[in-house]
Coordinates of C-alpha atoms and ligand atoms in Angstrom, one line a residue:
X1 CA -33.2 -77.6 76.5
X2 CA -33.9 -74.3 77.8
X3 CA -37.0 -72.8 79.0
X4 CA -37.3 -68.5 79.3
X5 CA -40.2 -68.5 81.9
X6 CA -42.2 -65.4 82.2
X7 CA -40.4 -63.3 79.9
X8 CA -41.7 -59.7 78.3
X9 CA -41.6 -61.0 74.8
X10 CA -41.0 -58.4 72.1
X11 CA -40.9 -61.0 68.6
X12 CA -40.3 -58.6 67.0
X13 CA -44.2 -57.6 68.2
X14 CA -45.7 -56.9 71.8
X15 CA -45.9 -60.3 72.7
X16 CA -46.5 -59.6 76.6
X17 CA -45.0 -62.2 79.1
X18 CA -44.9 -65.2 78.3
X19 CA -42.5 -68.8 78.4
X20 CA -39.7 -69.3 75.5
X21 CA -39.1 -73.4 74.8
X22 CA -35.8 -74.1 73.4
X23 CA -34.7 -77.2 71.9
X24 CA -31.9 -78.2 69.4
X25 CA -31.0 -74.8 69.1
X26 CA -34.9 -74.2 67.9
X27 CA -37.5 -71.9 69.6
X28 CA -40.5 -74.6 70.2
X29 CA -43.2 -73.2 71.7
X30 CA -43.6 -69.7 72.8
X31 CA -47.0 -69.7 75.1
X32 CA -47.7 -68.2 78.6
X33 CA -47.7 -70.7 81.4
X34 CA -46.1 -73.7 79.6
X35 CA -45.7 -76.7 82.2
X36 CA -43.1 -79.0 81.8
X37 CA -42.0 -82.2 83.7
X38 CA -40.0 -81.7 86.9
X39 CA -36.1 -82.0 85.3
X40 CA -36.9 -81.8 81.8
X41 CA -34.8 -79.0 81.0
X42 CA -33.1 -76.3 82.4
X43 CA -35.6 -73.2 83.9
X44 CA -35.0 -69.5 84.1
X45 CA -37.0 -67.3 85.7
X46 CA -36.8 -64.2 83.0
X47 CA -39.2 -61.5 85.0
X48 CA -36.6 -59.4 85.4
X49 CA -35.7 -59.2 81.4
X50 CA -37.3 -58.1 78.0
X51 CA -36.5 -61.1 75.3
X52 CA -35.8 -59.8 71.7
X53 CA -34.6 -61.7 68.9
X54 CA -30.8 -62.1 68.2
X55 CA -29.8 -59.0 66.1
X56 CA -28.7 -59.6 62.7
X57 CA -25.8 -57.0 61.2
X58 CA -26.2 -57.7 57.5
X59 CA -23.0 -55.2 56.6
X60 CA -19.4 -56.5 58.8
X61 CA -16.2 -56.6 57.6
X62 CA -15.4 -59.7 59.4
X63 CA -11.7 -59.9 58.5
X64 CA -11.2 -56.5 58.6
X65 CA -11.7 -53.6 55.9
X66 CA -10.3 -50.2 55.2
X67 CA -6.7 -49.5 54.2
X68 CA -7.1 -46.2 52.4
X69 CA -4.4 -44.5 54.6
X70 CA -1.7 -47.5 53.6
X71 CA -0.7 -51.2 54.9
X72 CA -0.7 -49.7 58.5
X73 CA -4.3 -48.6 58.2
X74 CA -6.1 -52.1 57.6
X75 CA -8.3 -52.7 60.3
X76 CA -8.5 -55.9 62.6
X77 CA -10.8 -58.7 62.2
X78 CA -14.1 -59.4 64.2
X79 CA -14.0 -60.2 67.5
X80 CA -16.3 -62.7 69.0
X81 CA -16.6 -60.9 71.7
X82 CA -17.8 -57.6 70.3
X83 CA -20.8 -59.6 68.5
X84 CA -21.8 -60.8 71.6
X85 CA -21.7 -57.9 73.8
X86 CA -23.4 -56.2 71.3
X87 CA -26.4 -59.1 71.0
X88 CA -25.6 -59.6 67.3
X89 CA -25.9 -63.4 66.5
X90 CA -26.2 -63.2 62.7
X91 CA -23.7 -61.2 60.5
X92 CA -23.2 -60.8 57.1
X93 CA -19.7 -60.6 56.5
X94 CA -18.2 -57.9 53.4
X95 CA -15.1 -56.8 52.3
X96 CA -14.6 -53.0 51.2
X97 CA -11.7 -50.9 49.2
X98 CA -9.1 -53.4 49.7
X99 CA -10.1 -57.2 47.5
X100 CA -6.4 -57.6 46.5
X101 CA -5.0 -58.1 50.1
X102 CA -8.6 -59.4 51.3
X103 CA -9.6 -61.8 49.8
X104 CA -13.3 -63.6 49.3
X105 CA -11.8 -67.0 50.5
X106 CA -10.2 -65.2 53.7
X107 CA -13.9 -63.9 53.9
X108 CA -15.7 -67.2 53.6
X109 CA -12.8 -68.9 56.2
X110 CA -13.5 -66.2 58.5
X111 CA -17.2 -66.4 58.6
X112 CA -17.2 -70.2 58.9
X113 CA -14.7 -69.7 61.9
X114 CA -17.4 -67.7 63.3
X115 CA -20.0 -70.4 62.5
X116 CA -18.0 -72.8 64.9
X117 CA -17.9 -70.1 67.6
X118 CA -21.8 -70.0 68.2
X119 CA -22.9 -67.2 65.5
X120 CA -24.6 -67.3 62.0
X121 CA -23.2 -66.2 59.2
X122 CA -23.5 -65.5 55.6
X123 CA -21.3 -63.5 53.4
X124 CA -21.3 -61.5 50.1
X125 CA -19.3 -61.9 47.2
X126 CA -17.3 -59.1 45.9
X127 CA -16.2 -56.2 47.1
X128 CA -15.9 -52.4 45.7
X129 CA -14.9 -53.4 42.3
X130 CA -16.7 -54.1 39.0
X131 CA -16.8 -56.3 37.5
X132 CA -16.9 -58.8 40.2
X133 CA -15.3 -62.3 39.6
X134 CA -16.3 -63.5 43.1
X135 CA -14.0 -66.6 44.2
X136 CA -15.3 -69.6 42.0
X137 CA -15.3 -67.0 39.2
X138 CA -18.8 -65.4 38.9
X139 CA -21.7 -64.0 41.4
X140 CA -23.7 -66.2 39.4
X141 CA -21.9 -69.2 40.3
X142 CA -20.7 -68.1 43.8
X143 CA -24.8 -67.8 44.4
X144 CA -25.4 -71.5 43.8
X145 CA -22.1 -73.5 44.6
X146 CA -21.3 -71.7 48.1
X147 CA -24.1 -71.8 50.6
X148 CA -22.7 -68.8 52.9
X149 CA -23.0 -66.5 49.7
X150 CA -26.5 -64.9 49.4
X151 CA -25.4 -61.3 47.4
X152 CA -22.8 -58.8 46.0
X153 CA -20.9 -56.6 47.8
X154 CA -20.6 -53.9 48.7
X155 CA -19.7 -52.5 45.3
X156 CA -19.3 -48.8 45.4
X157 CA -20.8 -45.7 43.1
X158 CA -20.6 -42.6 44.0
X159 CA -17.3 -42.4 45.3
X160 CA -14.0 -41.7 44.4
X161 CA -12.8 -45.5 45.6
X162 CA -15.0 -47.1 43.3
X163 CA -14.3 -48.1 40.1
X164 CA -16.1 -46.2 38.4
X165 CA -18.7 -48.9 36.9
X166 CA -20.3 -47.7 34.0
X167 CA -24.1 -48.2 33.6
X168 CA -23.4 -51.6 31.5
X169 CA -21.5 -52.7 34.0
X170 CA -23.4 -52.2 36.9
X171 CA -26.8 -53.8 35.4
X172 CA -24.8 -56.8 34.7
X173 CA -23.6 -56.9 38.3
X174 CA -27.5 -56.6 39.4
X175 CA -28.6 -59.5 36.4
X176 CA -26.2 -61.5 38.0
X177 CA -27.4 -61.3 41.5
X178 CA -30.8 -61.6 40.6
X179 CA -30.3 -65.0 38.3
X180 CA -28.2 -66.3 41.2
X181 CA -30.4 -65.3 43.7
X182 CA -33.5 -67.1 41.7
X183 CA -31.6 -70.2 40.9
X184 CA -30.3 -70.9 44.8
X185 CA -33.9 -69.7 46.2
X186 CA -31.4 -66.7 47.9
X187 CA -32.0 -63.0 48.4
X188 CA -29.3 -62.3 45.4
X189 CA -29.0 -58.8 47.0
X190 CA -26.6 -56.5 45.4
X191 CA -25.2 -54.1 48.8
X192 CA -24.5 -51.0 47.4
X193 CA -21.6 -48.7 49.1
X194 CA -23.2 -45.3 48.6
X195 CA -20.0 -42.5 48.4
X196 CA -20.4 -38.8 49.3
X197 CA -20.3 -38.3 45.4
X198 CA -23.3 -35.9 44.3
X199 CA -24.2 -38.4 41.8
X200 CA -25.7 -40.4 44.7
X201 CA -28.3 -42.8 43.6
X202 CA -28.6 -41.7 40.7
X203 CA -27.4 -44.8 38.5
X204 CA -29.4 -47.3 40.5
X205 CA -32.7 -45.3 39.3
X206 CA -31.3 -45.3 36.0
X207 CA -30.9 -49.2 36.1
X208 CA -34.5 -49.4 37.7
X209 CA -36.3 -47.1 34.7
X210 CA -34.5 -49.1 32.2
X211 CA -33.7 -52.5 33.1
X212 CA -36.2 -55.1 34.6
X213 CA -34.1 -55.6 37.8
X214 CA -36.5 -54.8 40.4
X215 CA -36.0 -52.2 42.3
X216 CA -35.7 -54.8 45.9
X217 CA -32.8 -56.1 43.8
X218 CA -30.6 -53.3 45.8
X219 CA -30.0 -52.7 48.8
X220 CA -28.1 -49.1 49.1
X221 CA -26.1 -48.6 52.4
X222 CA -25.0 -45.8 54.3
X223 CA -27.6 -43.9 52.9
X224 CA -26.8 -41.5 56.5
X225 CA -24.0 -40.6 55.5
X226 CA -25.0 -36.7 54.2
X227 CA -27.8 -35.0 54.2
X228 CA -28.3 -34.9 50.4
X229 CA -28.3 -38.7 50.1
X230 CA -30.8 -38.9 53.0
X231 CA -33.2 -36.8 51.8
X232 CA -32.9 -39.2 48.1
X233 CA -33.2 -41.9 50.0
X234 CA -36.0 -40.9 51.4
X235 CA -37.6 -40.8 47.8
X236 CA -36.1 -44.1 47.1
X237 CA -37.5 -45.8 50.1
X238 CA -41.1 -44.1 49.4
X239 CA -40.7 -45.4 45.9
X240 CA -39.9 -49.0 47.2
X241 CA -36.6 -48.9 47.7
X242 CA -34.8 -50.6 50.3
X243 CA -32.4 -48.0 52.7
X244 CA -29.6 -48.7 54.7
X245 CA -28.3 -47.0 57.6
X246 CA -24.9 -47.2 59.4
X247 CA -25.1 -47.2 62.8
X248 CA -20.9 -46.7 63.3
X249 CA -19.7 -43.2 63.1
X250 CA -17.4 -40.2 64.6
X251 CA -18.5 -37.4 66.4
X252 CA -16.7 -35.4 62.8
X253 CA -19.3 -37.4 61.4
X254 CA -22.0 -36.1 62.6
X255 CA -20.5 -32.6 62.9
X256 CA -20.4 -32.4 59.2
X257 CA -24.0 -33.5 58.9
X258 CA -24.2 -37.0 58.8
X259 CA -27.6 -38.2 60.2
X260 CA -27.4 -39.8 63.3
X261 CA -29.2 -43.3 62.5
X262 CA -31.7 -43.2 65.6
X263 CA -32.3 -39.7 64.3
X264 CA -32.4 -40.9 60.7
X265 CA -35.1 -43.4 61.5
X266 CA -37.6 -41.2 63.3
X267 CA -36.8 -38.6 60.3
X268 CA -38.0 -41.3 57.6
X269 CA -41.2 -42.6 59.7
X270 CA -42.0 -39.0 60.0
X271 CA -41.7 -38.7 56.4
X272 CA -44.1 -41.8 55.0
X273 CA -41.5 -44.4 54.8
X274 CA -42.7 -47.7 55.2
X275 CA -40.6 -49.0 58.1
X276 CA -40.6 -52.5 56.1
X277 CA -38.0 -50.5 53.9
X278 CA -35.5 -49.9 56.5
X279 CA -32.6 -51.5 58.0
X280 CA -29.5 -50.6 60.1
X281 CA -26.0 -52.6 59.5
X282 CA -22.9 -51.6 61.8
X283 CA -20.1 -51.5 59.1
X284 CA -18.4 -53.3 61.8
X285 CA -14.7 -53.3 61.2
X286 CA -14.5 -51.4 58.8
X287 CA -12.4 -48.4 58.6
X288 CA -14.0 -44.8 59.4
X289 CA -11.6 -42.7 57.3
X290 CA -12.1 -38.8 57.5
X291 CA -11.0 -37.1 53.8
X292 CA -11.1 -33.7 53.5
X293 CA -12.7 -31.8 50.2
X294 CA -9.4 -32.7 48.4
X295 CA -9.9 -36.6 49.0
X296 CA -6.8 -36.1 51.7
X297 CA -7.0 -38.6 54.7
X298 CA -7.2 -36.6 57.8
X299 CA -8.1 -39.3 60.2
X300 CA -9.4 -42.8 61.0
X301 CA -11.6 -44.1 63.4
X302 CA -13.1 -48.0 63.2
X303 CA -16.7 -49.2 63.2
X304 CA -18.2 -51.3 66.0
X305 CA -20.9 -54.4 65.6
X306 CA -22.4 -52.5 69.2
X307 CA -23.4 -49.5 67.5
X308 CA -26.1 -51.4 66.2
X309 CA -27.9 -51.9 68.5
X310 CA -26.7 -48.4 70.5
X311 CA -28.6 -46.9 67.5
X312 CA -32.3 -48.6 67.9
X313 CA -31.6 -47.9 71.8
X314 CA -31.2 -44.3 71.0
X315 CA -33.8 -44.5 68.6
X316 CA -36.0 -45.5 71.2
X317 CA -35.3 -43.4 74.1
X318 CA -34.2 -40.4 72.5
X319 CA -36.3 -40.3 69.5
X320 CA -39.3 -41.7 70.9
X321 CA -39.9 -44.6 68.3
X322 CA -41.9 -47.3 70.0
X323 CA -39.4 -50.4 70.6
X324 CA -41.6 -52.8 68.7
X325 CA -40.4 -50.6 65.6
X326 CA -36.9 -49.9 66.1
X327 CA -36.3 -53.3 66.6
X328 CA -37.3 -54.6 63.2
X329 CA -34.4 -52.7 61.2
X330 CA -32.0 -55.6 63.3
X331 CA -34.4 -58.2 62.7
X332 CA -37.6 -58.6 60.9
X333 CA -36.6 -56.6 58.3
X334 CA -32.6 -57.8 57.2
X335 CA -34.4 -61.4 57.7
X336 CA -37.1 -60.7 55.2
X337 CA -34.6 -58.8 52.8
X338 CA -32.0 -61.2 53.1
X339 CA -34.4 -64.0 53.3
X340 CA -32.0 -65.5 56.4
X341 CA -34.5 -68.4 57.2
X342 CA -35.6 -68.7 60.7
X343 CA -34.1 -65.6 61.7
X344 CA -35.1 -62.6 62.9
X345 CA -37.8 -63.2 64.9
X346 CA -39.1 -65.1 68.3
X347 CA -41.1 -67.9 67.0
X348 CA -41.7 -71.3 67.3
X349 CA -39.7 -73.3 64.3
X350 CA -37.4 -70.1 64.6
X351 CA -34.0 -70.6 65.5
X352 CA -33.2 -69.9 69.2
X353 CA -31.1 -66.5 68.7
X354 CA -32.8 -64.5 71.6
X355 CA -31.3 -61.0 73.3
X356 CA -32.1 -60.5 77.1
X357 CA -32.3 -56.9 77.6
X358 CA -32.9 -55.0 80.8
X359 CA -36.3 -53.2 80.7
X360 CA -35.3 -49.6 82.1
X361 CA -31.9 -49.1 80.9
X362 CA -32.4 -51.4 77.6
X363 CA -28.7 -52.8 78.7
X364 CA -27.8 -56.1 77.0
X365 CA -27.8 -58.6 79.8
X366 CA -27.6 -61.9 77.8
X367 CA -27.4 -63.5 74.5
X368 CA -28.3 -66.7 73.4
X369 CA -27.4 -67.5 70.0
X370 CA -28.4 -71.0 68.3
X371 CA -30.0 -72.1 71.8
X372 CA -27.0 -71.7 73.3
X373 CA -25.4 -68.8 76.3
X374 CA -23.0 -67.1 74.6
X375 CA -23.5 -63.8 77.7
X376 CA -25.8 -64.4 80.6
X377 CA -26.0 -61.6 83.2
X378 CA -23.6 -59.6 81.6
X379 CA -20.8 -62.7 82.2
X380 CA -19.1 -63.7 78.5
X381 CA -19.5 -67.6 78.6
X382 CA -18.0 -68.3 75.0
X383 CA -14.7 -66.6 74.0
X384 CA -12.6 -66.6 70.4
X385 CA -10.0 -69.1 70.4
X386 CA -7.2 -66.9 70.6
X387 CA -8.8 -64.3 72.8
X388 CA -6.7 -64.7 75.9
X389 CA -6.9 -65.2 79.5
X390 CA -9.8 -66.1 81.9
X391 CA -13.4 -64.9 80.6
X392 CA -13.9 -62.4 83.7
X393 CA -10.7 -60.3 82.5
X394 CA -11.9 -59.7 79.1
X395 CA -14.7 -57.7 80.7
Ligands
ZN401 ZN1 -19.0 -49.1 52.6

């Protein structure tokens, strides 16, 4: 047992200061001035932090993604270590280009691994192809046999590495996910991997105007990645849409006009999106492969899990979006969309997946994931198995 005394609560709302009760890995009381029995549990005097809930990154490519520039270009699995730096104790694992090599069971092994280590974790089904046989054979069926499975994805349009899905295709994809989704009581999203293609979105309206899938059914990511696809998502998100940014990038990136995501978000909230809408994922692991306008691979970079939060820090003291705001597109909001029960928020009955930040800098100081110190004061307490050498060296 745990108790977080005097601690600037932020659940994802003001909550001033105020004491945190953990027990079981459950938040049990949240309530200023608690008292407790001499000895009952262990106290911490948490004055000196801001509590947030435990970031959730719905869009990792746990065992590693990419590929597109050959063997030599597949990028490394997740490192426990990065999550936790980075305060993110929930993931959603993916694969991407490559489900030939990668495989959904790898996925699933992978993100139970994780489990044991201290995080959460879920997974989608799939990857860029359609159609999607999933690993027990169907999205349907992957939805209500395997309990880490809550959607589909990513499956790409709008980019010359997808394959192509024709409009068929891709409804039956979404049908899918939804009767899965309803039949397991799970979100049944379908994460959509939006290309640079100037077709953009325009097959998910399509499917929306003449299918009943509702339009929540999606959930379109790196909808940053050019200005074009911004400004329709924008239109999409107004409409009811749900957008998602990518917080990893490249200064090229940028340079060719993608929008930064702390920029991105202060641009849609400026616009009339409902911030409900909106959610940041890191594309953790996954490659960041720079083609030019021929489709020739000029470079690769790798996406971090800590850009996620990097990006609602920026947002914050760069853009000037109150904290309070920034802070649900890592954790009200992927909870809701997801429906990731008890996560997402500080809360009694929620789980106990809390980030200590410090309040000028906004530095992540400690993470406690499941009740449990994974980082206190900056000090790694839990490491991967095969990660090495004493704790303090891996700083
Ligand atoms: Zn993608």
């Amino acid at each position: 047992m745990l108790l977080l005394r005097n601690v600037d609560t932020f659940t994802p709302a003001p909550a001033g200061r105020t004491d945190i009760l953990i027990a079981g890995g459950r938040i049990i009381r949240v309530e200023a001035g608690l008292s407790v029995p001499d000895g009952f549990c262990d106290v911490v005097e948490g004055s000196r932090w801001l509590a947030v809930p435990g970031f959730i990154d719905g869009h990792v490519h746990l065992m590693g993604g990419g590929g597109e520039g050959g063997y030599a270009t597949r990028t490394p699995e997740l490192a426990l270590s990065d999550a936790i730096r980075g305060g993110v104790t929930t993931v959603v694992g993916c694969l991407g280009t490559d489900g030939v090599t990668r495989s959904g069971e790898g996925l699933l092994a992978k993100a139970r691994g994780l489990e044991e280590e201290g995080l959460s974790t879920f997974i989608y089904t799939g990857y860029y192809a359609v159609p999607v046989q999933g690993i027990t054979g169907s999205i349907e069926r992957d939805l209500l046999i395997i309990d880490k499975v809550i959607g589909v994805g990513e499956v790409a349009l709008s980019d010359h590495r997808s394959t192509q899905p024709t409009f068929d295709q891709f409804a039956r994809v979404a049908a899918e996910a939804r009767r899965g989704g309803l039949l397991s009581g799970k979100a049944g999203v379908v994460n959509v991997h939006m290309g640079d293609g100037p077709r953009g979105l325009a097959l998910l309206r399509r499917i929306i105007a003449e299918t009943e899938i509702p339009v929540t059914q999606f959930l379109p990511t790196h909808i940053n990645r050019n200005p074009a696809l911004f400004e329709e998502g924008i239109a999409w998100a107004k409409a009811g849409g749900l957008v998602d940014f990518t917080t990893s990038t490249v200064p090229a990136f940028l340079a060719e006009g993608e929008v930064k995501s702390s920029t991105g978000l202060r641009r849609m909230l400026d616009a009339g999106v409902n911030i409900a809408h909106m959610t940041f994922t890191s594309d953790g692991q996954g490659s960041l492969p720079d083609f030019d306008a021929q489709g020739k691979l000029r470079g690769i970079g790798i996406g971090r899990v800590t850009s996620l939060f990097a990006e609602v820090r920026d947002a914050v003291q760069q853009d000037g979006v109150p904290l309070a705001t920034a802070l649900q597109v890592i954790t009200s909001n992927p909870a809701r969309i997801l429906k990731l029960k008890g996560k997402g928020q500080i809360a009694a009955g929620a789980d106990a997946d809390v980030v200590l930040l410090d309040p000028s800098t906004l530095a992540i100081t400690g993470t406690i994931a499941r009740g449990r110190w994974l980082m206190r004061d900056g000090d790694l307490l839990v490491k991967n198995t095969f990660e090495l050498g004493p704790v303090s060296e891996q700083k």
